XYZ file of C-alpha atoms in Angstrom:
419
model
C 0.016 24.369 -6.152
C 1.981 21.415 -4.561
C 1.691 18.005 -6.861
C 0.755 14.896 -5.423
C -2.863 13.368 -5.788
C -5.542 15.006 -4.066
C -9.026 13.491 -3.149
C -11.731 15.205 -4.698
C -16.264 14.383 -4.055
C -16.112 13.940 -7.210
C -13.305 12.154 -8.650
C -15.296 8.976 -9.888
C -18.175 11.038 -12.126
C -15.072 13.275 -13.665
C -13.955 10.606 -14.041
C -16.497 8.862 -15.917
C -16.464 11.887 -18.141
C -12.653 10.894 -19.530
C -13.787 7.999 -20.069
C -16.145 9.180 -23.007
C -13.962 12.207 -24.605
C -11.433 10.026 -26.301
C -9.184 6.933 -26.307
C -6.312 5.222 -27.567
C -8.641 3.002 -29.514
C -10.828 5.768 -30.987
C -8.172 8.746 -32.087
C -7.637 8.771 -34.989
C -7.561 11.092 -38.811
C -10.161 11.233 -41.596
C -8.630 9.869 -44.931
C -7.635 14.170 -46.203
C -7.201 14.920 -42.683
C -4.012 14.760 -39.761
C -3.607 12.041 -37.280
C -5.600 12.909 -34.332
C -3.759 12.275 -30.591
C -5.176 12.612 -27.059
C -3.275 13.611 -24.083
C -4.570 13.309 -20.352
C -1.935 15.089 -17.776
C -3.130 16.240 -14.118
C -1.346 20.100 -14.640
C -3.824 22.704 -13.522
C -1.555 24.896 -11.343
C 0.151 27.893 -12.690
C 2.194 26.025 -14.505
C -0.489 25.233 -16.954
C -0.479 27.379 -19.464
C 3.345 26.473 -20.680
C 2.379 23.086 -21.125
C -0.427 24.538 -23.266
C 2.172 26.291 -25.406
C 3.713 23.073 -26.428
C 0.506 21.436 -27.713
C 0.047 25.213 -29.606
C 3.203 25.247 -31.310
C 3.512 21.351 -32.320
C 0.159 21.715 -33.684
C 1.858 24.650 -35.155
C 4.629 23.174 -36.273
C 2.937 21.025 -39.220
C 0.099 19.086 -40.574
C 0.908 15.632 -39.702
C -1.068 15.517 -36.087
C -3.249 17.217 -33.960
C -2.811 17.072 -30.332
C -5.675 17.670 -28.108
C -4.479 17.333 -24.200
C -7.225 17.863 -21.666
C -5.719 18.425 -17.758
C -7.908 16.272 -14.866
C -7.432 16.156 -11.367
C -4.533 14.151 -10.926
C -6.513 11.312 -8.862
C -9.566 11.465 -11.337
C -6.436 10.008 -13.357
C -4.585 7.762 -11.425
C -8.130 5.741 -10.741
C -9.324 5.367 -14.342
C -6.743 5.473 -16.381
C -5.267 2.009 -15.537
C -8.429 0.203 -16.696
C -9.099 2.349 -19.668
C -5.352 1.577 -20.889
C -5.661 -1.967 -20.086
C -8.692 -1.972 -22.334
C -7.716 0.507 -25.029
C -9.743 3.332 -23.908
C -7.641 6.361 -22.980
C -5.726 8.759 -24.217
C -3.064 8.067 -26.599
C -0.721 9.520 -24.248
C -0.893 10.881 -20.779
C 1.336 11.848 -17.367
C -0.122 8.677 -15.030
C 0.349 10.424 -11.890
C 2.487 13.424 -10.143
C 4.680 10.248 -9.071
C 7.562 9.577 -11.428
C 7.421 5.366 -9.314
C 3.704 4.920 -10.831
C 4.901 4.119 -14.001
C 6.008 0.068 -12.928
C 2.494 -0.400 -12.467
C 1.712 0.100 -15.816
C 5.007 -1.836 -16.836
C 4.132 -5.000 -15.424
C 0.498 -4.585 -17.235
C 1.633 -4.144 -20.699
C -0.221 -0.835 -20.551
C 2.662 1.762 -21.455
C 4.623 1.410 -24.761
C 8.176 1.309 -24.943
C 10.291 4.311 -26.393
C 11.629 2.966 -29.322
C 12.321 6.608 -31.029
C 15.380 7.447 -29.319
C 18.800 8.779 -30.647
C 20.129 12.344 -32.075
C 17.929 15.291 -33.956
C 14.769 16.859 -33.385
C 12.867 14.821 -34.730
C 13.616 12.011 -31.851
C 13.638 11.811 -28.254
C 17.187 12.843 -27.095
C 17.368 10.340 -24.293
C 21.391 11.188 -23.632
C 20.363 14.741 -22.805
C 17.902 14.277 -19.931
C 19.539 14.030 -16.686
C 20.779 11.018 -15.894
C 17.944 10.222 -13.141
C 15.487 11.110 -14.862
C 16.501 8.148 -17.671
C 16.699 5.241 -15.089
C 13.232 6.092 -13.519
C 11.193 5.259 -16.176
C 14.008 2.807 -17.500
C 12.423 -1.426 -17.034
C 14.475 -4.140 -18.000
C 16.865 -1.599 -20.395
C 13.606 -0.482 -21.882
C 12.505 3.082 -21.536
C 8.580 3.540 -20.843
C 8.727 7.254 -20.668
C 10.133 10.376 -20.253
C 10.061 13.434 -18.245
C 6.692 15.525 -18.845
C 8.951 18.851 -16.662
C 11.667 18.356 -13.929
C 11.624 20.916 -11.026
C 13.388 21.214 -7.332
C 12.777 22.805 -4.552
C 13.810 25.759 -3.178
C 12.941 27.999 -0.114
C 10.021 30.786 -0.264
C 10.157 33.492 1.493
C 8.606 36.743 2.685
C 10.562 39.465 2.506
C 8.603 41.991 4.954
C 8.241 39.022 7.106
C 11.716 38.857 7.409
C 12.301 42.428 7.416
C 10.015 43.071 10.329
C 11.545 40.271 12.659
C 15.706 41.292 11.504
C 15.530 37.628 10.613
C 18.415 36.913 6.564
C 17.194 34.114 4.341
C 18.860 31.430 6.014
C 21.920 28.991 4.379
C 22.733 26.217 6.744
C 20.083 24.249 8.355
C 20.905 24.793 11.422
C 19.533 29.091 10.174
C 16.924 27.367 9.032
C 15.277 25.601 11.577
C 16.719 29.535 13.881
C 14.700 31.105 11.481
C 11.625 29.574 11.707
C 11.395 29.396 15.222
C 11.690 33.621 15.688
C 9.577 34.008 12.639
C 7.042 32.162 14.344
C 4.895 34.941 16.499
C 1.709 36.953 16.097
C -0.508 34.566 14.424
C 2.392 33.721 11.662
C 3.602 30.341 11.081
C 7.716 30.478 10.591
C 7.715 27.594 7.997
C 4.937 26.084 6.602
C 4.995 22.120 6.316
C 2.734 19.798 4.241
C 2.280 15.776 4.765
C -0.599 14.810 2.866
C -1.604 15.340 -0.548
C 1.490 17.147 -1.430
C 5.212 16.793 -3.132
C 7.106 15.291 -0.261
C 9.150 17.975 1.969
C 9.335 15.849 5.434
C 12.080 14.153 3.263
C 14.196 17.135 2.347
C 14.027 17.984 5.985
C 15.946 14.398 6.987
C 18.191 14.761 3.907
C 19.575 17.424 5.610
C 20.358 15.876 9.211
C 21.601 13.069 7.375
C 19.377 10.741 7.606
C 16.615 8.594 4.917
C 14.466 6.474 4.683
C 15.440 3.543 2.966
C 19.207 1.789 2.122
C 20.374 -0.229 -1.082
C 18.401 -2.724 -0.592
C 15.509 -1.253 -0.522
C 14.864 -1.541 3.464
C 13.736 1.149 6.283
C 16.080 2.936 8.009
C 13.494 5.205 9.554
C 13.948 3.200 12.840
C 17.644 3.333 12.269
C 19.648 5.933 15.072
C 20.662 8.371 12.105
C 17.062 7.923 10.588
C 14.965 9.187 13.989
C 18.415 11.573 14.761
C 17.052 13.183 11.691
C 13.208 13.144 12.636
C 13.235 14.639 15.620
C 14.355 18.303 15.092
C 12.273 18.840 13.526
C 8.941 16.769 15.229
C 10.064 19.064 17.735
C 9.668 21.814 16.525
C 6.332 21.813 15.264
C 5.344 19.955 17.802
C 6.703 21.933 21.056
C 7.727 25.232 19.101
C 5.183 25.095 16.967
C 6.503 26.699 13.223
C 3.104 25.096 11.231
C -0.074 23.557 11.649
C 0.161 20.088 12.590
C -1.587 18.374 9.339
C -1.805 20.452 6.121
C -1.842 19.455 2.855
C -0.027 21.329 -0.010
C -2.720 23.304 -0.411
C -3.459 24.046 2.381
C 0.056 25.300 3.073
C 0.296 27.092 -0.123
C -3.456 29.034 1.271
C -1.273 30.027 4.662
C 2.083 31.523 2.461
C -0.497 33.391 0.527
C -2.479 34.911 2.952
C 1.296 36.112 4.439
C 0.697 33.974 7.102
C 3.578 32.117 6.741
C 7.268 33.562 6.735
C 8.549 30.380 4.615
C 7.371 27.292 2.764
C 9.570 24.912 0.833
C 8.404 24.577 -2.276
C 8.612 23.467 -6.420
C 8.552 26.611 -8.692
C 5.082 25.699 -9.724
C 4.350 27.707 -6.911
C 5.546 31.012 -7.558
C 3.113 32.362 -10.104
C 0.179 32.564 -7.624
C 2.379 33.025 -5.268
C 2.956 36.053 -7.217
C -0.563 37.019 -7.905
C -1.323 37.036 -3.843
C 0.549 39.874 -3.409
C 3.594 38.137 -1.422
C 6.984 40.364 -1.568
C 8.470 36.760 -2.629
C 12.284 36.238 -1.886
C 13.658 32.230 -3.500
C 16.364 31.468 -2.265
C 18.019 27.189 -2.526
C 17.358 25.062 0.103
C 20.116 25.798 2.997
C 22.823 23.197 2.910
C 22.632 20.023 5.132
C 24.470 19.174 9.219
C 27.664 17.980 6.762
C 27.442 21.444 4.606
C 26.450 19.248 1.825
C 23.378 20.611 -0.468
C 20.743 18.624 -1.079
C 17.281 19.065 -1.819
C 13.741 17.132 -3.648
C 14.138 16.527 -7.388
C 10.578 16.198 -8.593
C 9.223 14.992 -12.171
C 6.151 13.064 -13.795
C 5.814 10.732 -16.823
C 4.949 10.607 -20.023
C 3.701 7.677 -20.975
C 2.032 6.175 -24.476
C -0.301 3.518 -24.020
C 0.511 0.564 -25.381
C -2.274 0.399 -27.815
C -2.038 3.406 -29.440
C -3.567 3.417 -32.527
C -0.519 5.478 -33.676
C 2.925 5.041 -31.992
C 5.135 6.588 -34.474
C 3.192 10.246 -34.414
C 3.039 9.361 -29.961
C 6.307 9.626 -30.176
C 7.096 12.317 -32.788
C 4.291 14.317 -30.144
C 7.127 13.248 -26.996
C 10.476 14.237 -29.573
C 8.670 17.718 -29.558
C 7.481 18.593 -25.842
C 10.953 17.303 -24.483
C 13.076 18.658 -27.275
C 15.645 21.904 -26.966
C 13.350 24.500 -28.550
C 9.894 23.487 -26.114
C 11.978 22.877 -23.134
C 13.813 26.264 -23.249
C 10.237 27.962 -24.402
C 8.933 26.193 -21.028
C 11.341 27.282 -18.619
C 11.735 30.859 -19.560
C 7.458 30.614 -19.166
C 6.853 28.636 -16.021
C 10.519 29.104 -13.880
C 11.023 25.609 -13.742
C 14.666 23.735 -14.670
C 15.055 22.422 -17.656
C 14.907 18.702 -17.895
C 17.865 18.513 -20.625
C 21.411 18.993 -19.224
C 22.584 20.652 -22.625
C 20.401 23.746 -21.519
C 22.292 23.886 -18.016
C 24.544 26.752 -19.387
C 21.927 28.374 -21.999
C 22.569 32.312 -21.449
C 19.000 32.979 -21.108
C 17.973 30.961 -18.427
C 21.201 31.809 -15.917
C 19.604 35.545 -16.852
C 16.202 34.128 -15.603
C 16.026 34.900 -11.394
C 13.714 32.396 -11.266
C 14.831 29.573 -13.458
C 17.900 30.009 -12.600
C 17.456 29.083 -8.397
C 15.833 26.385 -9.642
C 18.219 25.165 -12.108
C 21.195 25.768 -9.742
C 19.642 22.817 -7.517
C 19.504 19.971 -10.141
C 23.150 18.813 -9.183
C 22.171 18.638 -5.690
C 19.186 17.335 -5.634
C 17.514 13.627 -5.410
C 14.450 11.826 -6.866
C 11.587 10.245 -3.534
C 12.203 6.165 -3.000
C 13.433 6.361 -6.713
C 12.494 3.020 -8.316
C 11.405 1.176 -4.705
C 9.432 -1.366 -5.288
C 5.819 -0.222 -4.542
C 6.956 2.737 -3.746
C 3.203 4.842 -4.056
C 2.049 2.708 -1.767
C 4.598 2.998 1.131
C 4.419 6.983 0.669
C 0.891 6.610 1.109
C 0.673 3.840 3.851
C 3.878 4.205 5.409
C 5.632 7.876 5.470
C 2.700 10.097 5.787
C 0.767 8.232 8.339
C 4.313 8.582 10.018
C 4.868 11.996 9.342
C 1.048 12.218 10.917
C 1.061 10.606 13.819
C 4.812 12.145 15.124
C 3.229 15.449 14.657
C 0.422 14.436 16.624
C 2.475 12.989 19.711
C 3.604 9.300 18.510
C 7.065 9.096 19.712
C 10.093 8.504 17.368
C 10.525 4.658 18.361
C 6.872 3.762 18.280
C 6.578 5.665 15.019
C 9.744 4.686 13.336
C 9.623 1.194 14.441
C 5.532 0.932 12.687
C 6.229 2.810 9.579
C 9.487 0.561 8.643
C 7.494 -2.494 9.651
C 4.930 -1.508 6.856
C 7.269 -0.074 4.920
C 9.472 -3.230 4.664
C 6.493 -5.312 4.528
C 6.024 -3.031 0.660
C 9.194 -3.378 -0.548
C 9.433 -7.217 -0.197
C 13.236 -6.262 2.696
C 13.591 -9.176 4.741
C 16.493 -8.417 5.277
C 19.020 -4.669 6.412
C-alpha cells in the first residue's frame, strides 16, 4: 500500500480513541517497574511486522524501558497529534506523518524535542551514519528534531507473465518505459498505473526522468517553465490519449489493479512487494529506468520519528530512537521488509546485497531525491497545488493553463516573490 494520508470517514472517532489511550504526560512507571513509553505510527502495510519487531527486540534487550506501539491511519494521527502534543497529550514518540516535511510544522509550535543523544556507539543516535539528505530534512536552526523511521526508494514493479505474453522486456530507459506502457495497454489491461492522489508521489519521478522539476533553489515554481511543461506533456498524453492508466487513481486503487493482474507495471516502494506476491503476481522488480539524459533518478521517501517536547522521559525516548536506527535493528528490518537501510554503513553488507528485493531498492539510494525537501509549506503545496495540477491535466486541462494556475498557488504557499 502506498504511503500517504488517506481520507477516512471514521477518522475523528478513531482519533478520539487515540486521545485516551496514552499520553506523553501520562506515560511513566511505577516505583518498581520500567519506564513506559508510547509510540504512534501509521505503519499498517505489509512492512508493519518489521516495525513491530524492532519494538519487541528493544523491550527484550533491557528491563529499564517498556515501549508500546500502536498503528493508526495516517490521517487520524495528523488530525489529532498537533493539538495533543501542544497540550501535553498524545504519545511520547510518534511518526507524525508519512510526509517528512511535516516536521517543520511541529518545530514551529515547539512541539518536538531537539535530539541531543547523538554520537558514536550503540547507545546513541549515530547521525553520521545516516544518509545526509535524511539529516538535512529533519534539521532546523542546526538542531535535529527527528530521525528517519525508514528510508525507501521507488522501483518499477512489473508483471512477468504479461510482459512475456506481449513479448516485452523490462525497460531500462525512459523511452523504453513509455513504449512498453503503450504496448502493454490492451485487452482490459493497463500498461502503467499512475496514482495521483492519496499516494506517495510518482509524477515527480516522471518529470525528473524528462528533465523537469517542480521548484528551483529559491523555492519558486518551475512547473510553468519550458522544461516543466515539456516534462509533463508526454506522460499526460500517455494517460489521456493512450489510456495507459485510469485517471484519478488513489494509491490503494492502483495497487489493487496491479494485484489483480490488470496492470503490467507500477512504480512503488518496497512495502508493496509482500502484498503483490501474496496476490499471486509473477513479480519482477527493476530500478526505475534512466532519464532522457542517461542518468538514473527516483524518489526517496522517509517518515519522521520524533519525540514530544513534553514527554516526561526524553532520555529514555532518545535511547529508543538510538536502538530503532541502530545497525543491528536496521539490518534485521531491511532483511524482513525489503527496505534499503537508512544507514550508509550498511551499504556494503553482504547479507543485504544478497537479498533480491533489498538490493534493487538499495541500488537506487545514491540517485534518489526527496520530494520538496524543506520547501516552506511543502505538505500544503502537494495537496493544494501539485495534486490538483496532475488531476486537472489528466482530465483535459491544457498544460499551459494547468501549470500557470499551479505555479501561482505554489509560489503563494512557498513565499516565492521572484524567480
